[in-house]
Coordinates of N, CA and C and ligand atoms in Angstrom, one line a residue:
M228 N 1.0 -1.3 -0.1 CA -0.1 0.1 0.0 C 0.8 1.3 -0.1
S229 N 1.9 1.2 0.9 CA 2.8 2.3 1.0 C 4.3 2.0 1.4
D230 N 5.2 3.0 0.8 CA 6.6 2.5 1.1 C 7.2 3.7 1.9
P231 N 7.6 3.2 3.1 CA 8.1 4.2 4.0 C 9.1 5.1 3.8
D232 N 10.0 4.7 2.5 CA 11.0 5.5 2.2 C 10.7 6.5 0.8
C233 N 9.3 6.4 0.7 CA 8.9 7.2 -0.6 C 8.3 8.5 -0.2
I234 N 9.0 9.7 -0.9 CA 8.3 11.2 -0.5 C 6.8 11.1 -1.0
F235 N 6.5 10.6 -2.0 CA 5.0 10.8 -2.5 C 4.3 10.0 -1.6
C236 N 4.6 8.6 -1.2 CA 3.6 8.1 0.1 C 3.4 8.9 1.1
K237 N 4.6 9.6 1.5 CA 4.5 10.6 2.7 C 3.6 11.8 2.5
I238 N 3.5 12.1 1.1 CA 2.8 13.2 0.6 C 1.1 12.7 0.7
V239 N 0.8 11.7 0.4 CA -0.4 10.9 0.4 C -0.7 10.9 2.1
A240 N 0.1 10.3 2.8 CA -0.4 10.2 4.3 C -0.3 11.5 5.1
G241 N 0.0 12.8 4.3 CA 0.1 14.0 5.0 C 1.4 14.3 5.9
E242 N 2.3 13.4 5.7 CA 3.7 13.6 6.5 C 4.7 14.5 5.8
L243 N 4.6 14.9 4.6 CA 5.1 15.8 3.9 C 4.1 16.7 3.3
P244 N 4.6 18.1 3.2 CA 3.5 19.2 2.9 C 3.6 19.1 1.4
A245 N 2.4 19.3 0.7 CA 2.2 19.4 -0.7 C 1.0 20.6 -1.1
T246 N 1.0 21.0 -2.1 CA -0.1 21.8 -2.6 C -1.1 20.9 -3.5
I247 N -2.0 20.5 -2.7 CA -2.8 19.3 -3.4 C -3.9 20.3 -4.1
V248 N -4.3 19.8 -5.4 CA -5.2 20.8 -6.1 C -6.4 19.6 -6.7
D249 N -6.4 18.2 -6.4 CA -7.5 17.7 -6.9 C -7.1 16.2 -6.1
E250 N -8.3 15.6 -5.4 CA -8.3 14.3 -5.1 C -9.3 13.4 -5.3
D251 N -9.2 12.1 -5.5 CA -10.4 11.2 -5.4 C -10.2 10.2 -4.5
E252 N -11.0 9.0 -4.7 CA -10.8 7.8 -3.8 C -9.4 7.3 -4.0
R253 N -9.1 7.1 -5.2 CA -7.8 6.6 -5.7 C -6.5 7.5 -5.9
T254 N -6.8 8.8 -6.3 CA -5.7 9.5 -6.5 C -5.6 10.8 -6.0
I255 N -4.3 11.4 -5.9 CA -4.2 13.1 -5.4 C -3.3 13.7 -6.6
A256 N -3.9 15.0 -6.8 CA -2.8 15.5 -7.6 C -2.3 16.7 -6.8
F257 N -0.9 17.1 -7.0 CA -0.1 18.3 -6.3 C 0.6 19.0 -7.1
M258 N 1.1 20.1 -6.7 CA 2.0 20.8 -7.7 C 3.3 20.5 -7.5
D259 N 3.9 20.3 -8.8 CA 5.5 20.1 -8.7 C 6.4 21.2 -7.9
I260 N 7.2 20.8 -7.2 CA 8.1 21.9 -6.6 C 9.0 22.5 -7.5
S261 N 9.3 21.8 -8.8 CA 10.1 22.5 -9.7 C 9.6 22.5 -11.0
P262 N 8.5 23.6 -11.0 CA 7.5 23.4 -12.2 C 8.2 23.7 -13.5
A263 N 7.9 23.1 -14.3 CA 8.4 23.4 -16.0 C 7.7 24.6 -16.7
T264 N 6.5 24.5 -16.1 CA 5.5 25.8 -16.7 C 4.6 26.2 -15.6
R265 N 3.9 27.3 -15.6 CA 2.9 27.8 -14.5 C 1.8 26.5 -14.5
G266 N 1.7 26.2 -13.5 CA 0.5 25.0 -13.3 C 0.9 23.6 -13.4
H267 N 2.3 23.4 -13.4 CA 2.8 21.8 -13.6 C 2.6 21.2 -12.3
A268 N 1.6 20.2 -12.5 CA 1.2 19.4 -11.4 C 1.4 17.7 -11.6
L269 N 1.4 17.0 -10.5 CA 1.8 15.5 -10.7 C 0.5 14.8 -10.3
V270 N 0.0 13.9 -10.9 CA -1.1 13.1 -10.4 C -0.5 11.6 -10.1
I271 N -1.0 11.2 -8.9 CA -0.5 10.0 -8.5 C -1.4 9.3 -7.9
P272 N -1.2 7.8 -8.1 CA -2.3 7.1 -7.0 C -2.0 7.0 -5.7
R273 N -2.9 6.7 -4.9 CA -2.7 6.8 -3.3 C -1.8 5.6 -3.1
V274 N -2.1 4.6 -3.8 CA -1.6 3.3 -3.4 C 0.0 3.1 -4.2
H275 N 0.9 2.8 -3.4 CA 2.5 2.8 -3.8 C 2.4 2.0 -5.0
S276 N 2.9 2.4 -6.1 CA 3.5 1.4 -7.0 C 4.6 2.2 -7.7
R277 N 5.5 1.4 -8.2 CA 6.8 2.0 -8.6 C 6.5 2.8 -10.0
D278 N 5.9 2.2 -11.1 CA 5.6 2.7 -12.2 C 4.4 2.2 -12.9
I279 N 4.4 2.4 -14.1 CA 3.2 1.8 -14.7 C 3.1 0.2 -14.9
F280 N 4.3 -0.2 -14.9 CA 4.4 -1.5 -15.0 C 3.8 -2.5 -13.7
E281 N 4.0 -1.7 -12.5 CA 3.6 -2.4 -11.2 C 2.3 -1.9 -11.0
A282 N 1.8 -0.7 -11.4 CA 0.4 -0.5 -10.7 C -0.5 -1.1 -11.3
S283 N -1.7 -1.4 -10.8 CA -3.1 -2.0 -10.9 C -3.6 -1.5 -12.2
E284 N -4.4 -2.0 -12.7 CA -5.3 -1.5 -13.7 C -6.1 -0.6 -13.5
E285 N -6.5 -0.7 -12.1 CA -7.7 0.3 -11.7 C -6.8 1.7 -11.3
D286 N -5.6 1.5 -10.6 CA -5.0 2.7 -10.5 C -4.4 3.4 -12.0
L287 N -4.1 2.6 -12.8 CA -3.5 3.0 -14.2 C -4.6 3.9 -14.7
Q288 N -6.0 3.4 -14.6 CA -7.0 4.1 -15.4 C -7.6 5.3 -14.5
A289 N -7.5 5.2 -13.2 CA -8.1 6.5 -12.3 C -6.9 7.3 -12.4
T290 N -5.7 7.1 -12.7 CA -4.6 8.3 -12.3 C -4.7 9.0 -14.1
A291 N -5.1 7.8 -15.0 CA -5.0 8.5 -16.3 C -6.2 9.4 -16.4
L292 N -7.4 9.2 -15.9 CA -8.6 9.9 -16.1 C -8.4 11.2 -14.9
A293 N -7.6 11.2 -14.1 CA -7.5 12.2 -13.3 C -6.7 13.4 -13.7
A294 N -5.6 12.7 -14.6 CA -4.6 13.7 -15.2 C -5.5 14.2 -16.3
V295 N -6.5 13.9 -17.0 CA -7.1 14.5 -18.0 C -8.0 15.5 -17.3
R296 N -8.7 15.0 -16.3 CA -9.7 16.1 -15.4 C -8.8 17.2 -15.1
L297 N -7.5 17.3 -14.7 CA -6.7 18.4 -14.3 C -6.1 19.1 -15.6
A298 N -6.1 18.2 -16.7 CA -5.6 19.0 -18.1 C -6.6 20.0 -18.4
R299 N -8.0 19.5 -18.3 CA -9.2 20.4 -18.8 C -9.0 21.5 -18.1
R300 N -8.8 21.3 -16.7 CA -8.9 22.7 -15.8 C -7.8 23.5 -16.2
A301 N -6.6 23.2 -16.5 CA -5.5 23.9 -16.9 C -5.8 24.8 -18.2
K302 N -6.5 24.1 -19.1 CA -6.8 24.8 -20.1 C -8.2 25.9 -19.7
E303 N -9.0 25.4 -19.1 CA -10.1 26.5 -19.1 C -9.6 27.4 -17.7
R304 N -8.9 27.3 -16.7 CA -8.7 28.3 -15.7 C -7.2 28.9 -15.8
L305 N -6.3 28.3 -16.4 CA -5.0 28.7 -16.7 C -4.7 29.4 -17.9
D306 N -5.7 29.0 -18.8 CA -5.8 29.6 -20.3 C -4.7 28.8 -20.8
A307 N -4.1 27.7 -20.6 CA -3.3 27.1 -21.4 C -3.7 26.8 -22.7
D308 N -2.8 26.8 -23.6 CA -3.0 26.6 -25.3 C -2.8 25.1 -25.5
G309 N -2.2 24.2 -24.4 CA -2.1 22.9 -24.8 C -1.7 22.3 -23.4
V310 N -1.5 20.9 -23.5 CA -1.1 20.4 -22.3 C -0.2 19.0 -22.7
N311 N 0.8 18.9 -22.1 CA 1.7 17.6 -22.1 C 1.2 16.7 -20.7
L312 N 0.8 15.5 -20.9 CA 0.8 14.6 -20.1 C 1.9 13.6 -20.1
L313 N 3.0 13.4 -19.2 CA 4.1 12.7 -19.4 C 4.3 11.7 -18.1
N314 N 4.7 10.6 -18.8 CA 4.9 9.7 -17.5 C 6.5 9.0 -18.0
S315 N 7.3 8.9 -17.0 CA 8.4 8.2 -17.0 C 8.6 7.1 -16.3
A316 N 9.0 5.8 -17.0 CA 9.1 4.6 -16.5 C 10.6 4.2 -16.6
G317 N 11.4 4.3 -15.3 CA 12.5 3.7 -15.4 C 13.7 4.9 -15.4
R318 N 14.6 4.8 -14.9 CA 15.8 5.7 -14.8 C 16.1 6.1 -16.1
A319 N 16.2 5.3 -17.2 CA 16.6 5.3 -18.4 C 15.6 6.4 -19.2
A320 N 14.3 6.3 -18.5 CA 13.2 7.4 -19.0 C 13.1 8.3 -18.3
W321 N 14.3 9.0 -17.7 CA 14.1 10.0 -16.8 C 13.3 10.0 -15.5
Q322 N 12.7 8.9 -15.0 CA 12.1 8.7 -13.8 C 13.3 9.2 -12.5
T323 N 12.7 9.8 -11.7 CA 13.6 10.2 -10.5 C 13.0 9.8 -9.1
V324 N 11.5 9.9 -9.1 CA 10.8 9.5 -8.2 C 10.0 8.2 -8.3
F325 N 10.3 7.1 -7.5 CA 9.8 5.7 -8.0 C 8.5 5.4 -7.3
H326 N 7.5 6.5 -7.7 CA 6.1 6.1 -7.2 C 5.3 6.8 -8.3
L327 N 4.4 5.8 -9.2 CA 4.0 6.1 -10.3 C 3.4 7.6 -10.3
H328 N 3.8 8.3 -11.3 CA 3.3 9.8 -11.5 C 3.0 10.3 -12.9
I329 N 2.0 10.9 -13.1 CA 2.1 11.7 -14.3 C 2.0 13.1 -14.2
H330 N 3.1 13.7 -15.1 CA 2.9 15.0 -15.0 C 1.9 15.6 -15.9
M331 N 1.4 16.6 -15.2 CA 0.6 17.5 -16.1 C 1.0 18.8 -16.3
I332 N 1.5 19.2 -17.4 CA 2.3 20.2 -18.0 C 1.5 21.2 -18.8
P333 N 0.9 22.2 -18.3 CA 0.3 23.3 -19.1 C 1.2 23.7 -20.0
R334 N 0.9 23.8 -21.2 CA 1.7 24.4 -22.4 C 1.1 25.9 -22.8
Y335 N 2.0 26.7 -23.0 CA 1.7 28.1 -23.4 C 2.4 28.3 -24.7
R336 N 1.8 29.0 -25.5 CA 2.3 29.2 -27.0 C 3.9 29.8 -27.0
E337 N 4.2 30.7 -26.0 CA 5.5 31.3 -25.9 C 6.3 30.7 -24.9
D338 N 6.0 29.5 -24.3 CA 6.9 29.0 -23.3 C 8.2 28.3 -23.9
P339 N 9.1 28.1 -22.8 CA 10.5 27.8 -23.4 C 10.7 26.3 -23.7
L340 N 9.7 25.4 -23.3 CA 9.9 24.1 -23.5 C 10.1 23.7 -25.0
R341 N 11.0 22.6 -25.1 CA 11.2 22.3 -26.5 C 11.4 20.6 -26.5
L342 N 11.1 19.9 -27.5 CA 11.0 18.8 -27.8 C 12.4 18.0 -27.4
P343 N 12.7 17.1 -26.8 CA 14.0 16.6 -26.5 C 14.5 15.7 -27.3
W344 N 14.0 15.5 -28.6 CA 14.6 14.8 -29.5 C 14.5 15.7 -30.8
V345 N 15.3 15.5 -31.9 CA 15.2 16.1 -33.0 C 14.6 15.2 -34.1
P346 N 13.5 15.5 -34.5 CA 12.8 14.4 -35.2 C 13.3 14.3 -36.7
S347 N 13.9 13.3 -37.2 CA 14.3 13.2 -38.4 C 13.8 11.5 -39.0
P348 N 13.6 11.4 -40.5 CA 13.2 10.1 -40.9 C 14.2 8.9 -40.4
G349 N 13.6 7.9 -40.0 CA 14.3 6.9 -39.6 C 14.4 5.9 -40.7
D350 N 15.4 4.9 -40.5 CA 15.6 3.9 -41.4 C 14.2 2.8 -41.7
P351 N 13.7 2.8 -42.5 CA 12.3 2.0 -42.8 C 12.8 0.8 -42.5
E352 N 13.7 0.0 -42.8 CA 14.1 -1.4 -42.4 C 14.0 -1.5 -40.9
E353 N 14.8 -0.6 -40.1 CA 15.0 -0.6 -38.7 C 13.6 -0.6 -38.1
I354 N 12.6 0.5 -38.7 CA 11.4 0.5 -38.1 C 10.6 -0.5 -38.3
A355 N 10.6 -1.3 -39.4 CA 9.8 -2.2 -39.7 C 10.4 -3.6 -38.6
A356 N 11.8 -3.6 -38.5 CA 12.0 -4.6 -37.7 C 11.6 -4.7 -36.2
A357 N 11.8 -3.2 -35.7 CA 11.1 -2.9 -34.3 C 9.6 -3.3 -34.4
A358 N 9.0 -2.9 -35.4 CA 7.7 -3.0 -35.2 C 7.1 -4.6 -35.2
Q359 N 7.9 -5.5 -36.0 CA 7.7 -6.9 -36.0 C 7.9 -7.4 -34.5
E360 N 8.8 -6.9 -33.7 CA 9.2 -7.3 -32.4 C 7.6 -6.6 -31.5
L361 N 7.5 -5.8 -32.0 CA 6.3 -5.0 -30.9 C 5.1 -5.7 -31.2
A362 N 4.9 -5.9 -32.4 CA 3.5 -6.2 -32.8 C 2.8 -7.5 -32.2
G363 N 1.6 -7.5 -31.8 CA 0.9 -8.8 -31.4 C 0.7 -8.7 -29.9
G364 N 0.3 -9.6 -29.6 CA -0.2 -10.1 -28.1 C 1.3 -10.6 -27.5
Ligands
5GP181 P1 10.2 12.3 -12.3 O1 11.6 12.6 -12.5 O2 10.4 10.9 -11.5 O3 9.3 12.1 -13.7 O4 9.4 13.4 -11.5 C1 9.8 13.6 -10.6 C2 9.0 14.9 -10.3 O5 8.8 15.2 -8.7 C3 9.8 16.3 -10.5 O6 9.4 16.8 -11.5 C4 10.1 16.9 -9.1 O7 10.4 18.3 -9.3 C5 8.9 16.6 -8.4 N1 9.2 16.4 -7.0 C6 10.3 15.7 -6.4 N2 10.2 15.8 -5.0 C7 9.1 16.5 -4.7 C8 8.6 17.0 -3.4 O8 8.9 16.8 -2.4 N3 7.3 17.8 -3.6 C9 6.8 18.0 -4.7 N4 5.5 18.6 -4.9 N5 7.3 17.5 -5.9 C10 8.5 16.8 -6.0
ZN182 ZN1 5.1 6.0 -2.8

């Protein structure tokens, strides 16, 4: 249910302060302490899981829905022009806090964020090879 060494579990338990902006039976959302843009918040399940691979289907569903609910508010109330919902699973994917969370990052036309990769056409054979490994159940 909860991990004694996890800072987000401590936020859920009220043992660490956080600016909570939304909650329901399964999730809470609070402001990120190092916001990428105005309104950057984190949406987490109350029950501890490390990442998307460990979480229950119910928590995945509830967290995704709560993130969209908050994203809608960011558009309506903060006048965001768009929103990035970002999840990082694993150190290699930039995860630094190992309690599942979805970043809700409001985006503004003139904000300074840039794509972290440079899009350029891939090798069609390599794309097809990766697709073959990924496809199917
Ligand atoms: P990750 O790098 O795992 O995708 O995201 C972790 C996020 O948690 C970061 O954006 C970081 O700023 C935020 N964060 C880390 N510690 C705290 C904290 O104690 N309180 C809050 N509100 N956010 C935190
Ligand atoms: Zn936790």
